[in-house]
Short mmCIF file of C-alpha atoms and ligand atoms in Angstrom, two decimals:
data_model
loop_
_atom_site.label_atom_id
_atom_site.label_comp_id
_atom_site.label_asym_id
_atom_site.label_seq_id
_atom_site.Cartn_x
_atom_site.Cartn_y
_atom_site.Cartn_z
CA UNK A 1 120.98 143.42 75.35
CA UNK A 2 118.57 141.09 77.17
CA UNK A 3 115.01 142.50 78.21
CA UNK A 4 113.98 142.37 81.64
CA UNK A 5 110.73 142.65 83.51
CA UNK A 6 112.45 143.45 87.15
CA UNK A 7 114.34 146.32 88.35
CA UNK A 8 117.62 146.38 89.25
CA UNK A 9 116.88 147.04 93.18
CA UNK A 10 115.22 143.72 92.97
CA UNK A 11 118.32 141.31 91.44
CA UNK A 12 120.77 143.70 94.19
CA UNK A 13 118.06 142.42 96.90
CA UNK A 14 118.01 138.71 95.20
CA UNK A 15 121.91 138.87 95.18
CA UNK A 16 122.29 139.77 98.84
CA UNK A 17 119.55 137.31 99.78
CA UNK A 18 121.91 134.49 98.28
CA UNK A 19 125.24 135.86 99.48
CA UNK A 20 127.26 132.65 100.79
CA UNK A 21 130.71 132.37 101.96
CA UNK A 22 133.22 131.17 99.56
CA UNK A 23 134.25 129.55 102.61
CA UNK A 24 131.43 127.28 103.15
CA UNK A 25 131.47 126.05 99.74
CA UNK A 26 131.16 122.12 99.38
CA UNK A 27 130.60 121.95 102.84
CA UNK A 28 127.32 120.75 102.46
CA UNK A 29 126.82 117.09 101.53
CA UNK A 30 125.64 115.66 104.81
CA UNK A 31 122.77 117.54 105.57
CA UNK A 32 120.48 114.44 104.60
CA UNK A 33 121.99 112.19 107.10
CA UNK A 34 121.03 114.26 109.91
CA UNK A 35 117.31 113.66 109.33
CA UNK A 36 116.90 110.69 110.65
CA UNK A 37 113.10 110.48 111.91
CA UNK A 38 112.67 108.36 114.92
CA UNK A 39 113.41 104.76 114.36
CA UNK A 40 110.58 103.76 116.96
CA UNK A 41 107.87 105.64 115.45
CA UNK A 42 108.63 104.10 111.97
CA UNK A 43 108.50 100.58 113.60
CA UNK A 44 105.02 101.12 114.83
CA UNK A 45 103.89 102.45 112.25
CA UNK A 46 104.81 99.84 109.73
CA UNK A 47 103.57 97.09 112.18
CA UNK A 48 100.32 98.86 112.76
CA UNK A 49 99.78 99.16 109.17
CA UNK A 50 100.35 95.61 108.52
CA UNK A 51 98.73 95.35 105.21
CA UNK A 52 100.69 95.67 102.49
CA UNK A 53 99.85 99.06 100.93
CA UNK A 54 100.41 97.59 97.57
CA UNK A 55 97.54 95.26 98.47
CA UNK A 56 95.10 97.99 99.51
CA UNK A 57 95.35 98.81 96.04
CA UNK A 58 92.80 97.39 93.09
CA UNK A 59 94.81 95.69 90.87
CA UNK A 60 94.51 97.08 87.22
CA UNK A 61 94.36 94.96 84.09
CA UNK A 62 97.73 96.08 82.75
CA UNK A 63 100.87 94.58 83.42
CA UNK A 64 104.66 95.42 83.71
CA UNK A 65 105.79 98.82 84.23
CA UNK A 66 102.85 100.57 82.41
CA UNK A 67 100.54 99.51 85.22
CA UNK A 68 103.22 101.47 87.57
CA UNK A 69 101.34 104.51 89.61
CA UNK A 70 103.76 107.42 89.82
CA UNK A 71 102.81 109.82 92.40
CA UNK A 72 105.38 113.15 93.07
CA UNK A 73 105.71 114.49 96.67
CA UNK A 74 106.11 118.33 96.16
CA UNK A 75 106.26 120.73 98.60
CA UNK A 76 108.80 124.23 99.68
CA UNK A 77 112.41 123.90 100.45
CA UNK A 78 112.42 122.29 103.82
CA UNK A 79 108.69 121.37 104.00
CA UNK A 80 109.53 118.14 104.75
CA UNK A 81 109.81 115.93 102.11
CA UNK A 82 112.53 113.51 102.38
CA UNK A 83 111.15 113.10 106.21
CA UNK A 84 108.07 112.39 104.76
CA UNK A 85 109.71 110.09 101.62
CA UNK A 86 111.09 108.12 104.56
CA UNK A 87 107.90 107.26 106.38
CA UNK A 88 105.88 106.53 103.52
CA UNK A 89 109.50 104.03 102.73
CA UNK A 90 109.11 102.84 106.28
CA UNK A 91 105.35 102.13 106.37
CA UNK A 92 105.28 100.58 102.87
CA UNK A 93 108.27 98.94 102.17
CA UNK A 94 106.79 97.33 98.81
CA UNK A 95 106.65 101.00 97.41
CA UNK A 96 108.89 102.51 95.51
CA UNK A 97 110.32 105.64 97.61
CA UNK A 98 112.58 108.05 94.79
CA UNK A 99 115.03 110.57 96.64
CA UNK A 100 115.48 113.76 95.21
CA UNK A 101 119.12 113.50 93.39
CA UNK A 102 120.57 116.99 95.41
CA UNK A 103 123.88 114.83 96.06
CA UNK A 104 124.15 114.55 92.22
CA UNK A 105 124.05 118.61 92.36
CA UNK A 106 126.66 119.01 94.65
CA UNK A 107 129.25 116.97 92.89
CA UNK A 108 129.70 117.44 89.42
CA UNK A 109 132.84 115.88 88.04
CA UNK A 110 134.74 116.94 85.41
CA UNK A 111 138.02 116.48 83.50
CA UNK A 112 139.69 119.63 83.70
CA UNK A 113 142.63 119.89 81.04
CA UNK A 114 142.15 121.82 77.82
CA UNK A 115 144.09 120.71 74.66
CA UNK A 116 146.95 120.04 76.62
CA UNK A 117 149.32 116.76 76.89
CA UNK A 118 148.42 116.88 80.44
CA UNK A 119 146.43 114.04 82.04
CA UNK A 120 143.38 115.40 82.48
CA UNK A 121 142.11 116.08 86.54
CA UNK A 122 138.77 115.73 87.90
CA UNK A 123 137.81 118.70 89.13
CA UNK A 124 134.44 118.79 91.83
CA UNK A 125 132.00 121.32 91.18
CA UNK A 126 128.97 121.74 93.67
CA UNK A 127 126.50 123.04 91.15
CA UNK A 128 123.65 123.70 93.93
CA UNK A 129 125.99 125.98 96.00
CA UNK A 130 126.86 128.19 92.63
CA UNK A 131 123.10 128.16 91.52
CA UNK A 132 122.84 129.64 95.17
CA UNK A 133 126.09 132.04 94.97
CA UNK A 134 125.22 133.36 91.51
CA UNK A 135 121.82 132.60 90.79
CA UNK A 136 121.69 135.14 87.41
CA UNK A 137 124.82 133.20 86.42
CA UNK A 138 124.15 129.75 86.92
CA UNK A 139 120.36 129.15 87.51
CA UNK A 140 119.86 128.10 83.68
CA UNK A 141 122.32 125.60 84.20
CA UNK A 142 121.27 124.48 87.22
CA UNK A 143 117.65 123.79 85.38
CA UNK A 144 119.16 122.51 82.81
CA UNK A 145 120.87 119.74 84.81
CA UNK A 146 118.38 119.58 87.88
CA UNK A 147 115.89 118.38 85.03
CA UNK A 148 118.09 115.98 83.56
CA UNK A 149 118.57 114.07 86.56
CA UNK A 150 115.04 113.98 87.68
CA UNK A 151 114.10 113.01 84.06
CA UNK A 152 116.58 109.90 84.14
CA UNK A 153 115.43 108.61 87.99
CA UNK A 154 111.66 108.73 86.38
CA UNK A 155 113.00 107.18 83.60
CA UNK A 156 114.78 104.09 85.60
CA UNK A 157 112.36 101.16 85.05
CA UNK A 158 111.00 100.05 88.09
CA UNK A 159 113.05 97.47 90.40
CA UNK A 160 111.54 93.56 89.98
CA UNK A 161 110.66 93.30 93.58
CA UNK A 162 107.65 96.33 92.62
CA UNK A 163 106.32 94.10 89.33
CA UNK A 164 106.10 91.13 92.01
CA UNK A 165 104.16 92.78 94.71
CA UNK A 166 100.33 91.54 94.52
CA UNK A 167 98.65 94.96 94.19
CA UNK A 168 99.30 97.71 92.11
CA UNK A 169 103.08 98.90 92.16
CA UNK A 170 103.36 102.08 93.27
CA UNK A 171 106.74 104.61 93.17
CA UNK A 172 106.67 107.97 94.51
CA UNK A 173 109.09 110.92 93.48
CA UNK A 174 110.27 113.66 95.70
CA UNK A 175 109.80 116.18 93.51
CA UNK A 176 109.47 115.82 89.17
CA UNK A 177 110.31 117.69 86.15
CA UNK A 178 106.69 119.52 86.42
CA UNK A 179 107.90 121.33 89.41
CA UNK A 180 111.19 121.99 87.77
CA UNK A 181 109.68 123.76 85.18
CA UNK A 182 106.95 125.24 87.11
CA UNK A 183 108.15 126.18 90.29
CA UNK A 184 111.74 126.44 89.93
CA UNK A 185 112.49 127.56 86.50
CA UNK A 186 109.27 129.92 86.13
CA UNK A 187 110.64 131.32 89.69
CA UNK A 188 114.28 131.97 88.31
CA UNK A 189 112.71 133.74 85.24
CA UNK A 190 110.48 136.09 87.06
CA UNK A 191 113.31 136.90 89.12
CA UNK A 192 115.56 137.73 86.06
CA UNK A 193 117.86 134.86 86.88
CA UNK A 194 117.29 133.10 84.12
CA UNK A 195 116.62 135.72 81.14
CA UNK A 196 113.97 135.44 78.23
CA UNK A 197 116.36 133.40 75.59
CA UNK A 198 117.34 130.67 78.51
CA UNK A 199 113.87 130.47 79.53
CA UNK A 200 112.37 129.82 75.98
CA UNK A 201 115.18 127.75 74.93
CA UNK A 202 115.04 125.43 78.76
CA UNK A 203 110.95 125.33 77.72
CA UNK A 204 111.91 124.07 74.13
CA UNK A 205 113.67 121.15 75.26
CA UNK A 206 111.46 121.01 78.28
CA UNK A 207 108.48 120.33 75.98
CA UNK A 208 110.27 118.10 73.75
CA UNK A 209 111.61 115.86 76.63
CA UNK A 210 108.49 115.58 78.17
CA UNK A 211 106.70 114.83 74.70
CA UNK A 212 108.94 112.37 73.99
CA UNK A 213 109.36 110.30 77.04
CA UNK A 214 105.41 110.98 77.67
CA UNK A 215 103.78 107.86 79.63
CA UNK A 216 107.45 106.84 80.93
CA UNK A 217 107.29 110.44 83.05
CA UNK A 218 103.70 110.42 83.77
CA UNK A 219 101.99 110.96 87.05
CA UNK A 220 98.72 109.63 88.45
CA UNK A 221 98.51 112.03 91.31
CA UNK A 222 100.47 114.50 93.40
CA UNK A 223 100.94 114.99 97.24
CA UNK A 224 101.64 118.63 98.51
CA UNK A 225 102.70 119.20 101.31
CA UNK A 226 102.41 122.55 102.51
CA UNK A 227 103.71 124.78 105.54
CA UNK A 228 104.21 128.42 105.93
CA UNK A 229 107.28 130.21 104.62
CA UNK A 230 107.82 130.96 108.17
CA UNK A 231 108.03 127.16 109.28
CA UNK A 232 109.86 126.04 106.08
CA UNK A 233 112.42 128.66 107.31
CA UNK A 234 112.69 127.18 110.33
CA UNK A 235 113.20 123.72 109.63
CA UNK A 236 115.76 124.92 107.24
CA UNK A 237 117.95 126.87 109.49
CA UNK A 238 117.41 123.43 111.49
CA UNK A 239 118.73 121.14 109.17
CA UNK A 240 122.01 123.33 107.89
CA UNK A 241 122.70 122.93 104.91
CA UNK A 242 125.61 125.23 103.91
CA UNK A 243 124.56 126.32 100.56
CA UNK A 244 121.17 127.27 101.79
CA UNK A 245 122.41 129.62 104.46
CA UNK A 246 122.01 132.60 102.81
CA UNK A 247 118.30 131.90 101.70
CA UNK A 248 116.27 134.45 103.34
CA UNK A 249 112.11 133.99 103.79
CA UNK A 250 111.64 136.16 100.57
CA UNK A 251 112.72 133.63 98.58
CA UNK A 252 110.67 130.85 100.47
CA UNK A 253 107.71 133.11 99.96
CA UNK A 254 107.89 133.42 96.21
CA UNK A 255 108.42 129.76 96.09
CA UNK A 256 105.07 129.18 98.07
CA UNK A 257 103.39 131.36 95.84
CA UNK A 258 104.36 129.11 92.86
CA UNK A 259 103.20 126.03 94.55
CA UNK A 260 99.64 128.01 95.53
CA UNK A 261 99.26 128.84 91.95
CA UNK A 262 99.84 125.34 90.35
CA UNK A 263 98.36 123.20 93.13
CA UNK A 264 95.72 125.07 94.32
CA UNK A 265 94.43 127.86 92.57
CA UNK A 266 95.50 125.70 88.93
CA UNK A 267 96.24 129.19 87.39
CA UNK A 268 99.84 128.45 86.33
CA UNK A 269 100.01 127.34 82.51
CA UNK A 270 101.37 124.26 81.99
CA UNK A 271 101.70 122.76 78.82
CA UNK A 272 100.66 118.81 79.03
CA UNK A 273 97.13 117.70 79.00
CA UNK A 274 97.16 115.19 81.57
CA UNK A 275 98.87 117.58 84.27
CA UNK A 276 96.00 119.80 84.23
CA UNK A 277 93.62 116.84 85.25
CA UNK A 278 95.66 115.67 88.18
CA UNK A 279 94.26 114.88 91.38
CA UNK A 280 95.96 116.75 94.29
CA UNK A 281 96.43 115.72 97.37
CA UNK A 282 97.13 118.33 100.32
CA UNK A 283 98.68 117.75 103.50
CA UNK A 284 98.86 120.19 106.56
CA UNK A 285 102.63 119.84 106.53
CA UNK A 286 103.33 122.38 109.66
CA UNK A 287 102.43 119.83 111.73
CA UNK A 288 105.24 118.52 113.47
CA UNK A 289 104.86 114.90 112.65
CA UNK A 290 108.17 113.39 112.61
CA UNK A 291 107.86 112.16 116.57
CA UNK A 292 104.28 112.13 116.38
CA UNK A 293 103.27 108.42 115.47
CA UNK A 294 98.99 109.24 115.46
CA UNK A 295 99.37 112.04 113.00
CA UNK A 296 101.68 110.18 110.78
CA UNK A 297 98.89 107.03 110.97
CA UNK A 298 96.95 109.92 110.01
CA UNK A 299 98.78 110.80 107.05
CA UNK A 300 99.69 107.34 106.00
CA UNK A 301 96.16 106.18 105.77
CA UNK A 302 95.21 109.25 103.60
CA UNK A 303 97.98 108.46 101.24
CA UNK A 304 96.75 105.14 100.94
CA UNK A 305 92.94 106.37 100.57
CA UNK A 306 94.68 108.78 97.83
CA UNK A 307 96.33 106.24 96.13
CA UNK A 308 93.32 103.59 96.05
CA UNK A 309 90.95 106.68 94.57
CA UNK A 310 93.70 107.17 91.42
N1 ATP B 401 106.74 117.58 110.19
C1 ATP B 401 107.91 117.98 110.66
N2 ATP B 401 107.97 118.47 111.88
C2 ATP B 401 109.12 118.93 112.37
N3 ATP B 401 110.30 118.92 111.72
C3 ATP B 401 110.29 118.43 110.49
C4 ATP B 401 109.11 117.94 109.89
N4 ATP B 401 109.41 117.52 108.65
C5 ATP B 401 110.71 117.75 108.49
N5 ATP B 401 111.26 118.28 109.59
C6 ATP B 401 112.67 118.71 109.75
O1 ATP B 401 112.83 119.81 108.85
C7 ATP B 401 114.09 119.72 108.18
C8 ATP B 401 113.85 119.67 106.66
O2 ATP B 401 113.20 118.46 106.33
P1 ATP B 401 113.48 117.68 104.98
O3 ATP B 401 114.95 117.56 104.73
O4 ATP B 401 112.67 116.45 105.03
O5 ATP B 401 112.87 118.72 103.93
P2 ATP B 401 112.71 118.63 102.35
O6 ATP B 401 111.37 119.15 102.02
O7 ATP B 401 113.04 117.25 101.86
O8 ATP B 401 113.83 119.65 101.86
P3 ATP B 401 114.30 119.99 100.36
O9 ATP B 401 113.29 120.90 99.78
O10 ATP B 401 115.59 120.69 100.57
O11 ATP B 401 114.46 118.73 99.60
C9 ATP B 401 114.79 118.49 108.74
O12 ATP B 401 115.65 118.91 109.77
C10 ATP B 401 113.65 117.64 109.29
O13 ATP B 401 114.09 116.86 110.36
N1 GNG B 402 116.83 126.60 91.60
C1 GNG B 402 116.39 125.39 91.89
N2 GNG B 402 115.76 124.69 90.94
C2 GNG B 402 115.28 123.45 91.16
O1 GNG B 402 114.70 122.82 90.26
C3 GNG B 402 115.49 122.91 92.45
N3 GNG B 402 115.15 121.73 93.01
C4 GNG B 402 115.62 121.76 94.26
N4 GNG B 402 116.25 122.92 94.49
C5 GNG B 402 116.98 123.26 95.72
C6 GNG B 402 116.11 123.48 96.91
C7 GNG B 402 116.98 122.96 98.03
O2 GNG B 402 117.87 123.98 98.43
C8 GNG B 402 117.77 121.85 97.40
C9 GNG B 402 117.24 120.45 97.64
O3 GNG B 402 115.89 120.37 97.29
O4 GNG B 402 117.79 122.14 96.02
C10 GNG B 402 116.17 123.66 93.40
N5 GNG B 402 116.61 124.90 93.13
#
């Protein structure tokens, strides 16, 4: 029998908080497209900020990929991320913008026969819509495979046009295995959806992976970008994605909480020296930006201030 720390009014509350239509399953995938921030904006700001950002950059002594400066945008569901991912894209095109892999989530192939003659089929499985569905079921594997595919994009090496640019090459993740493990996967656990064996054995291999792959993973800084619950909501009903319709502010809240504790207050253990030294940045991410072309000079030029200071 597994131990738990939560009672069983909680999970019921969790469950119901989750509760999706079969019917809407793998309905999801086009959410992303429907963000498109304002193609006008985006021109004017990249003109206005005609300097390469690469080139506001010192340049550093190494070379090749080491001298790459990995920065991870993190931030609630719905924040704002990929909006944000896009303008940073748009405003410094010699930058490395990394899209968090959520289609690679929703389709999972896999060949379906079992020891028989049959040729095997591909069967779809939208992994993100049964980690919402069944969380106590399916978050470990979701973690499990959420962190793979965040550890091979930081992994990729960087593409040649970055190693040309004059300055310092710079990439920037939406989101990284450190929030994985400490937002995510520490959420799932204190919620009993992942239980005490999955969570030591995800933080074995978590440790290990990280070890191993050390300065290949490494960040030089990380941007927050933080809202409300409230507004995070929002936006989220906004965008529609189906396999987030059931997720209710309590879960948004709990989330927030885990960002608060690791990027602000620092009181969440982590387990890597260099994470605990990080610099954060914060950005006032209820601000409704994506139309407003003076706040996102704003926010451009203290990402580039950021970045120059790492
Ligand atoms: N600053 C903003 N002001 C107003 N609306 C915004 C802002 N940023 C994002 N949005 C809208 O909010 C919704 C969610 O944004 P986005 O998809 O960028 O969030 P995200 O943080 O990348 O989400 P996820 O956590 O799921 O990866 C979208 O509909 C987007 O257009
Ligand atoms: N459980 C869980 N663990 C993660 O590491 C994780 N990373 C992202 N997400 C969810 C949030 C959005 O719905 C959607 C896209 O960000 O995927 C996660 N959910």
């Amino acid at each position: 029998m597994v131990s738990t720390h939560h009672g069983e009014e909680e999970l019921a509350g969790l469950n119901s908080v989750w509760k999706t239509p079969d019917s809407l399953q793998r309905a999801g995938n086009t959410s992303r497209s429907q963000d498109t921030t304002n193609p006008k904006a985006m021109a004017n700001i990249s003109r206005k900020l005609s300097v390469s950002c690469s080139r506001c950059l010192a340049t550093s002594p190494e070379s090749g990929a080491n001298r790459v400066k990995r920065v991870s945008i993190e931030g609630n569901i719905a924040v704002g991320k990929s909006t944000f991912a896009r303008l940073l894209q748009s405003a410094c095109p010699d930058w490395e913008v990394v899209a968090e892999p959520v289609s690679k989530w929703q389709n999972i192939e896999s060949g379906a026969s079992k020891g028989t003659d049959a040729s095997p089929q591909t069967t779809v499985s939208n992994l993100l819509q049964m980690m919402y569905q069944d969380p106590q079921r399916w978050s470990y594997t979701f973690q499990t495979f959420s962190c793979m595919s965040r550890l091979r994009t930081q992994l990729q090496p960087p593409p040649a046009r970055l190693l040309r640019s004059e300055g310092v090459p710079v990439q920037v993740y939406e989101r990284s295995v450190y929030s994985d493990r400490y937002i995510f996967a520490l959420n799932m656990f204190e919620l009993d959806c992942i239980n005490s064996t999955e969570w030591a054995v995800y933080q074995d291999w978590h440790s290990l992976l990280v070890e191993q792959f050390g300065h290949q993973v490494e960040l030089e800084g990380i941007i927050y970008l933080r809202a409300p619950p409230t507004t995070c909501l929002e936006r989220l009903h906004r965008r529609g994605r189906a396999e987030e319709k059931g997720v209710e502010l309590d879960y948004l809240e709990k989330l927030h909480v885990q960002h608060e504790r690791w990027l602000v207050e620092k009181s969440t253990e982590t387990h890597f020296e260099k994470l605990k030294q990080l610099p954060v940045l914060q950005l006032d991410a209820s601000v409704e930006f994506k139309s407003d072309p003076v706040v996102q000079e704003e926010f451009i030029t203290k990402i580039k201030n950021f970045f120059s200071a790492l």
